[in-house]
Coordinates of C-alpha atoms in Angstrom, one line a residue:
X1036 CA 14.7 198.3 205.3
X1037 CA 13.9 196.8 208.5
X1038 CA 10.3 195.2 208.7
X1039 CA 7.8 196.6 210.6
X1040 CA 5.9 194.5 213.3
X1041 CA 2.6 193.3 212.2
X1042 CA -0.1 194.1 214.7
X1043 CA -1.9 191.0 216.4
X1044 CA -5.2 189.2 214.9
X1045 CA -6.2 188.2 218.1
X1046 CA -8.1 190.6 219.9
X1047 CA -8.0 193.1 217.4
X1048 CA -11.2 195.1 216.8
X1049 CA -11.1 194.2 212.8
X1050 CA -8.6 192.7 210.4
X1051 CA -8.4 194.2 207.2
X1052 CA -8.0 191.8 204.6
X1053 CA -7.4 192.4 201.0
X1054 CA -5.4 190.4 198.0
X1055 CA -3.0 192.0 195.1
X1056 CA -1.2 190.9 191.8
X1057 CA 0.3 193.5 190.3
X1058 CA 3.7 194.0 188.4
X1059 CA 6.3 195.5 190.2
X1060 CA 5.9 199.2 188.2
X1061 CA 2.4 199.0 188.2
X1062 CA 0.7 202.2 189.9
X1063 CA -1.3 200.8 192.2
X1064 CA 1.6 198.4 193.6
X1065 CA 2.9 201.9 194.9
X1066 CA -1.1 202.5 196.5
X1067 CA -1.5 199.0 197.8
X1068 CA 1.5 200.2 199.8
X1069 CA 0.6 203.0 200.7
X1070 CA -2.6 201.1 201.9
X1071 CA -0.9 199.0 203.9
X1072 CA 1.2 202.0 205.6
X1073 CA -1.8 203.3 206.7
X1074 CA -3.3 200.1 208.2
X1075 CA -0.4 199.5 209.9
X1076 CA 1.4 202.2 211.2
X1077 CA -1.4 205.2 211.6
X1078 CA -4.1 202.8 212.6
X1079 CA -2.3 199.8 214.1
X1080 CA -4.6 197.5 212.6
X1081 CA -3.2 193.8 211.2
X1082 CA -3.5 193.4 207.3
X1083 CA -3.7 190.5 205.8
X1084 CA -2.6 190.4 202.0
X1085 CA -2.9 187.4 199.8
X1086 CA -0.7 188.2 197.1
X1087 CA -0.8 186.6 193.7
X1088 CA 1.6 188.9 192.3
X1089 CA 4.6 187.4 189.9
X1090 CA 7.3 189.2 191.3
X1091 CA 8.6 188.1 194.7
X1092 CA 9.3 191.4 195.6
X1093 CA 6.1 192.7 196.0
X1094 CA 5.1 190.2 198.7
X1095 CA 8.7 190.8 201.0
X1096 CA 7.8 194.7 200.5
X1097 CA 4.7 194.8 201.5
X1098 CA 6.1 192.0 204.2
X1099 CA 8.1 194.8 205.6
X1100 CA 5.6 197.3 205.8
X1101 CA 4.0 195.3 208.5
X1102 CA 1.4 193.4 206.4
X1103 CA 0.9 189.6 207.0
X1104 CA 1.4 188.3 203.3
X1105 CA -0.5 184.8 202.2
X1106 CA 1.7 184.0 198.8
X1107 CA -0.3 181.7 196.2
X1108 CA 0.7 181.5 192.5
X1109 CA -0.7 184.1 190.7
X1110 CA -2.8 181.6 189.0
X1111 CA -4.7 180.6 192.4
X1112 CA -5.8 184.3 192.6
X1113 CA -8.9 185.7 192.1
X1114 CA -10.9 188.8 193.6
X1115 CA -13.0 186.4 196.1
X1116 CA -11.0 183.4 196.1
X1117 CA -7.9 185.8 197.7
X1118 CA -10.3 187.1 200.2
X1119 CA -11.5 183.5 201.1
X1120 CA -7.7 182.7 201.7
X1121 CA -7.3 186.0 203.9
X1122 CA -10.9 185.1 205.6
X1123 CA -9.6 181.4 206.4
X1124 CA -6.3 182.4 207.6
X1125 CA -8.0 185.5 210.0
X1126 CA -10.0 182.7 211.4
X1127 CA -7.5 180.1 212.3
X1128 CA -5.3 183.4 213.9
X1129 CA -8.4 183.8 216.4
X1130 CA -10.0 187.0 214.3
X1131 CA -13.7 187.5 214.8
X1132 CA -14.3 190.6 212.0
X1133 CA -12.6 191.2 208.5
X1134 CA -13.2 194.0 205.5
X1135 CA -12.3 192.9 202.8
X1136 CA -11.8 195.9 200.2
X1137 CA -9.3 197.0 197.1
X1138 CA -5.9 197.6 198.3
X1139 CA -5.2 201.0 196.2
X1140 CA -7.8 202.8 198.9
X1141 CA -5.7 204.2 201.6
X1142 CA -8.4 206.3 202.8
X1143 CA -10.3 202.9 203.6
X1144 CA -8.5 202.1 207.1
X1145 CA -9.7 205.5 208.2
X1146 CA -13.2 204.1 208.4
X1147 CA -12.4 200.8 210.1
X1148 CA -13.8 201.7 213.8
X1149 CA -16.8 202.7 212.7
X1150 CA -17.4 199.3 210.3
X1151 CA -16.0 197.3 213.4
X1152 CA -19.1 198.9 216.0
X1153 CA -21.4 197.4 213.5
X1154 CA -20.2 194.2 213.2
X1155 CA -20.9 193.8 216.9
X1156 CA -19.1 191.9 219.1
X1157 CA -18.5 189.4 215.5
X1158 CA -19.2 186.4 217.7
X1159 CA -22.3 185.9 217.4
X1160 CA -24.3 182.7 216.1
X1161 CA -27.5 184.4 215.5
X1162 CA -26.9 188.1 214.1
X1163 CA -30.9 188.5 214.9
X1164 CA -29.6 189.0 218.5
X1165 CA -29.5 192.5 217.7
X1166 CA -25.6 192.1 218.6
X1167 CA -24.3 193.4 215.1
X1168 CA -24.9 192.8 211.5
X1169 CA -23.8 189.7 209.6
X1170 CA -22.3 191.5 207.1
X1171 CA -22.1 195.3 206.2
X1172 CA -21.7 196.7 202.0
X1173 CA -19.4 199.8 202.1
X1174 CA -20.6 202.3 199.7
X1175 CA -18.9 206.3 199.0
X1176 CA -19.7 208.9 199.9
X1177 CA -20.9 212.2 197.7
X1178 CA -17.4 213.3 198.0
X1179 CA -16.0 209.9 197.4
X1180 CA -18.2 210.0 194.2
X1181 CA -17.2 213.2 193.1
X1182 CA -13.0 212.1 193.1
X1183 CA -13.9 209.4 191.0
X1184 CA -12.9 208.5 187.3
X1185 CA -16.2 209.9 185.3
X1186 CA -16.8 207.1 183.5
X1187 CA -16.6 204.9 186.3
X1188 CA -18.8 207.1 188.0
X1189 CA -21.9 206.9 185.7
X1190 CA -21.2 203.4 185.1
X1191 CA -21.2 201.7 188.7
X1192 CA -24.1 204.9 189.4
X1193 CA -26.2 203.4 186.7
X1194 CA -26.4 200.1 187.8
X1195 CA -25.8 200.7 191.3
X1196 CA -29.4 202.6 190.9
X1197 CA -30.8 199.3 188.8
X1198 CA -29.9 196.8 191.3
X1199 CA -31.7 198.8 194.2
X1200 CA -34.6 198.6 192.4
X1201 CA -34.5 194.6 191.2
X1202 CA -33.1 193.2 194.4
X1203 CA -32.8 195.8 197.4
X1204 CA -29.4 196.3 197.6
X1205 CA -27.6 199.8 199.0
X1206 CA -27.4 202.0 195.9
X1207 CA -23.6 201.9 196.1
X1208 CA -23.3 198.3 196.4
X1209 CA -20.6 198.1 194.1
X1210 CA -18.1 200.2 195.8
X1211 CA -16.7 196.8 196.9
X1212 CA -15.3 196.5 200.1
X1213 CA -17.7 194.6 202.4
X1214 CA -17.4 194.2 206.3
X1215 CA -17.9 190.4 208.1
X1216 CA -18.6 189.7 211.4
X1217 CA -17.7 185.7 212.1
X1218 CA -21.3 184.7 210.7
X1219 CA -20.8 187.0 208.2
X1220 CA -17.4 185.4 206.8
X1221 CA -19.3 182.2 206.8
X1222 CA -21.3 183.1 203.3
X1223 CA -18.0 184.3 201.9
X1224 CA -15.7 180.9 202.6
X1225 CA -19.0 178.8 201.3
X1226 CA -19.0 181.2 197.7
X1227 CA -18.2 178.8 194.8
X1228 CA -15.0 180.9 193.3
X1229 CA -13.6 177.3 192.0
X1230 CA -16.8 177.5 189.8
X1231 CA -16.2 178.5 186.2
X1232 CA -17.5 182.0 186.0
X1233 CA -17.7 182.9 189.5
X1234 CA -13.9 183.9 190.6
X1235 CA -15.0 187.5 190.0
X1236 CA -17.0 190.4 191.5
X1237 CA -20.4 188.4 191.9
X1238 CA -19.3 187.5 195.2
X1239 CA -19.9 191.1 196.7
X1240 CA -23.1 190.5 196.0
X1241 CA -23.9 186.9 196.7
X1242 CA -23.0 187.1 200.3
X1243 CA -24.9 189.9 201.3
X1244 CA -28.1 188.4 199.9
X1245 CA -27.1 184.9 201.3
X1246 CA -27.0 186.3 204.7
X1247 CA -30.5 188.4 203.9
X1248 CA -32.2 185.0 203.2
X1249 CA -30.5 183.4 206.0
X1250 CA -32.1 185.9 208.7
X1251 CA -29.7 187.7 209.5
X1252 CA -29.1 191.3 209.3
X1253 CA -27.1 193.3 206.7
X1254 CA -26.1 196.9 207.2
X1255 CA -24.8 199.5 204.8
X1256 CA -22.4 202.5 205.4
X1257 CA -21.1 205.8 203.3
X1258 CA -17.3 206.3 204.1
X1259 CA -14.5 208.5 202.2
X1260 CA -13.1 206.2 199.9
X1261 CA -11.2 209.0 197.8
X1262 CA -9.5 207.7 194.7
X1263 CA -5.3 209.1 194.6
X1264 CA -5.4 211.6 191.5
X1265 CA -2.7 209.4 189.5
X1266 CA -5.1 206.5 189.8
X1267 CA -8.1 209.0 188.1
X1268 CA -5.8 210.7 185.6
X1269 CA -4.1 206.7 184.4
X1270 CA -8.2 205.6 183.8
X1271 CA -9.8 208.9 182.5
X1272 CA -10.8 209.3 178.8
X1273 CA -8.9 205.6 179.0
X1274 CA -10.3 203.0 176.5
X1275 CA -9.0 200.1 178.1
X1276 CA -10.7 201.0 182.0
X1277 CA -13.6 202.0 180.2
X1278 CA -13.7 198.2 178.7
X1279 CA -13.4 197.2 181.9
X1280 CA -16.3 198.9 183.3
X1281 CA -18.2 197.8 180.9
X1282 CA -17.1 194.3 181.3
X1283 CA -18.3 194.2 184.9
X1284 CA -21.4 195.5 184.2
X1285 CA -21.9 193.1 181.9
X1286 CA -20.9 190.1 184.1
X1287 CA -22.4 191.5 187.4
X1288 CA -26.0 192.7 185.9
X1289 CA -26.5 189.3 183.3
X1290 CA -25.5 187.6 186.5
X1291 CA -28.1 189.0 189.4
X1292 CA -30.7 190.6 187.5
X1293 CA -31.7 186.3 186.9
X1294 CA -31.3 185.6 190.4
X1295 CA -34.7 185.0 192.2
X1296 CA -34.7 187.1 194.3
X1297 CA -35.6 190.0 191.8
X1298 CA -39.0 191.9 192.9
X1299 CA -41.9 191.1 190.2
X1300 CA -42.6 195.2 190.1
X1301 CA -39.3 195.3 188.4
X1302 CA -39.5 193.0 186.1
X1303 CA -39.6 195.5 182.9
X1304 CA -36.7 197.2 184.4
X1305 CA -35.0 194.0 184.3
X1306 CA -35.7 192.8 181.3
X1307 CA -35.1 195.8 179.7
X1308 CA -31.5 196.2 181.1
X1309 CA -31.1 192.5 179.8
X1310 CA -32.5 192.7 176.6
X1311 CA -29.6 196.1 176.0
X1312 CA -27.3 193.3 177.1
X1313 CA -28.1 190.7 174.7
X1314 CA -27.9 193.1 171.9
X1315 CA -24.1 194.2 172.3
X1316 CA -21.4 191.6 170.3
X1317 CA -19.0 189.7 172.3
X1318 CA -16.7 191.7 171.4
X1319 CA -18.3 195.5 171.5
X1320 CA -16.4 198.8 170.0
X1321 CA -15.2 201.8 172.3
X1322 CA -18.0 203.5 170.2
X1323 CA -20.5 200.6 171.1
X1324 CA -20.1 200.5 174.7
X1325 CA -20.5 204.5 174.8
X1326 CA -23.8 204.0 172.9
X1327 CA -24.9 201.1 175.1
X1328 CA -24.9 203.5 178.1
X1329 CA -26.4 206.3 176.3
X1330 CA -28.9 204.4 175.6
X1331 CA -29.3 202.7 178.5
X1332 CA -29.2 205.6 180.8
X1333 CA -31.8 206.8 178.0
X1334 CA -34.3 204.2 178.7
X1335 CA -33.7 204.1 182.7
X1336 CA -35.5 207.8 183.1
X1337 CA -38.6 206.4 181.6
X1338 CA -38.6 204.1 185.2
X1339 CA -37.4 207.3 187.2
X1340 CA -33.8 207.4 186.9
X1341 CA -31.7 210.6 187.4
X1342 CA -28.1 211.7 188.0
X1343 CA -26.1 214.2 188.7
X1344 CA -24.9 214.3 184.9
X1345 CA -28.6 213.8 183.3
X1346 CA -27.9 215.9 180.6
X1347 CA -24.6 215.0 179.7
X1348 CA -24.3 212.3 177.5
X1349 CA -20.9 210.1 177.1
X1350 CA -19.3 211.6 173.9
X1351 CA -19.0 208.9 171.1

């Protein structure tokens, strides 16, 4: 297979930049290509992928497809530390904007322009020039929402809905992928992912409310981010996704709903999300986490939550 030219960083209007560790037969090794296909070929936009991947192979394929590949050992990887490689490495090629997102989206290069115009120029010092926002939080759209795995759906909706509430974040902030104009990138190189506990999702969080207290301006935007159907039927009705979705509601919510910058009118909310926490065991059951949302979702109507399965609870 002869490799496909990488499109220049310098100049270009954004730089997508993502990170992968997958085994070679993994399912979404066969997306993150795809991914990169897209970027490269349809929308002639350079990709930057730090891979952390095992297998050698996956870097030289995804090599070929045009993608400018950053190889660290797949114990250096990490959700934000990969994207801090990508960021650093975007910079020193003479890139002003980045979106970092999950490589198994190929629909996400298909929203790149659009991202890019807000970002500005991504020069700017001072993103209260009115230029472009610092940094922009990608969230779905309906239609997005509705190709999604169901329990991931209710999960990320639920607490999606909690931290807009506590802290004034988009509703969809945990879609993921975030855009960065050069200010912007700033908050994500200066993230402590080499602190223990905080080489996870926190990040996506953490830099949008850095920037917020800094001054400057943070956008938010609905794309099409429609998830492959072999990606929704390998985690529907799956136990071990459905661990993992609790796992980083866990992590993410225990994590910001302490953070100061919650709003004093929602402090019941909060502590009421944080006292369900503190109840579940280390360790929790399938049936335990099912009953933690049930519950949860329960108690979140009593502060005016709804959504668009309020009378469907998960089955135990």
């Amino acid at each position: 297979m002869s490799k496909v030219k990488s499109p220049p960083i310098e100049g270009a209007p954004v730089v997508m930049v993502t990170g992968t560790k997958y085994n070679y037969n993994d399912l979404r090794h066969g997306l993150a290509r795809m991914t990169v296909k897209r970027c490269v070929k349809d929308h002639e936009l350079p990709c930057v992928v730090v891979d952390a991947s095992p297998d050698p192979r996956i870097a030289k394929g995804l090599g070929q497809l045009g993608a400018t590949v950053v190889c660290v050992k797949p114990e250096e990887g990490g959700i934000p530390r990969q994207r801090q490689i990508g960021a650093r490495y975007v910079l020193d090629q003479g890139g002003n904007k980045i979106i970092t997102f999950e490589p198994e989206k190929p629909s996400m290069p298909g929203a790149a322009e659009e991202i890019s115009r807000m970002l500005g120029d991504g020069d700017s010092q001072d993103d209260n020039s009115g230029d472009g926002h610092s940094v922009v939080i990608i969230g779905r759209t309906e239609r997005s929402k509705e190709s999604m795995p169901p329990f991931q759906r209710r999960t990320e909706e639920l607490a999606g809905w909690v931290l807009e509430r506590t802290l004034g974040l988009p509703p969809d902030a945990l879609a993921g992928p975030r855009g960065y104009s050069r200010q912007g990138i700033q908050h994500l190189l200066r993230y402590p992912s080499d602190r223990p506990g905080m080489n996870n999702w926190i990040y996506m969080y953490d830099n949008p409310l850095a920037a917020r207290a800094n001054g400057e301006r943070v956008g938010a935007i609905e794309v099409d981010l429609i998830y492959p159907e072999s990606q929704v039927e390998q985690e529907t009705d799956n136990p071990t996704f459905d661990r993992k979705r609790y796992e980083q509601f866990a992590l993410q919510l225990d994590y910001l709903l302490r953070r100061p910058e919650v709003k004093q009118p929602a402090y019941d909310l909060r502590n009421m999300v944080l006292g369900r926490l503190a109840l579940m065991s280390e360790q929790p059951t399938d049936k335990e986490i099912k009953e933690f949302f049930n519950t949860l979702e329960a108690e979140a109507r009593g502060f005016g939550y709804k959504n668009n399965k309020d009378t469907q609870y998960l089955s135990l």
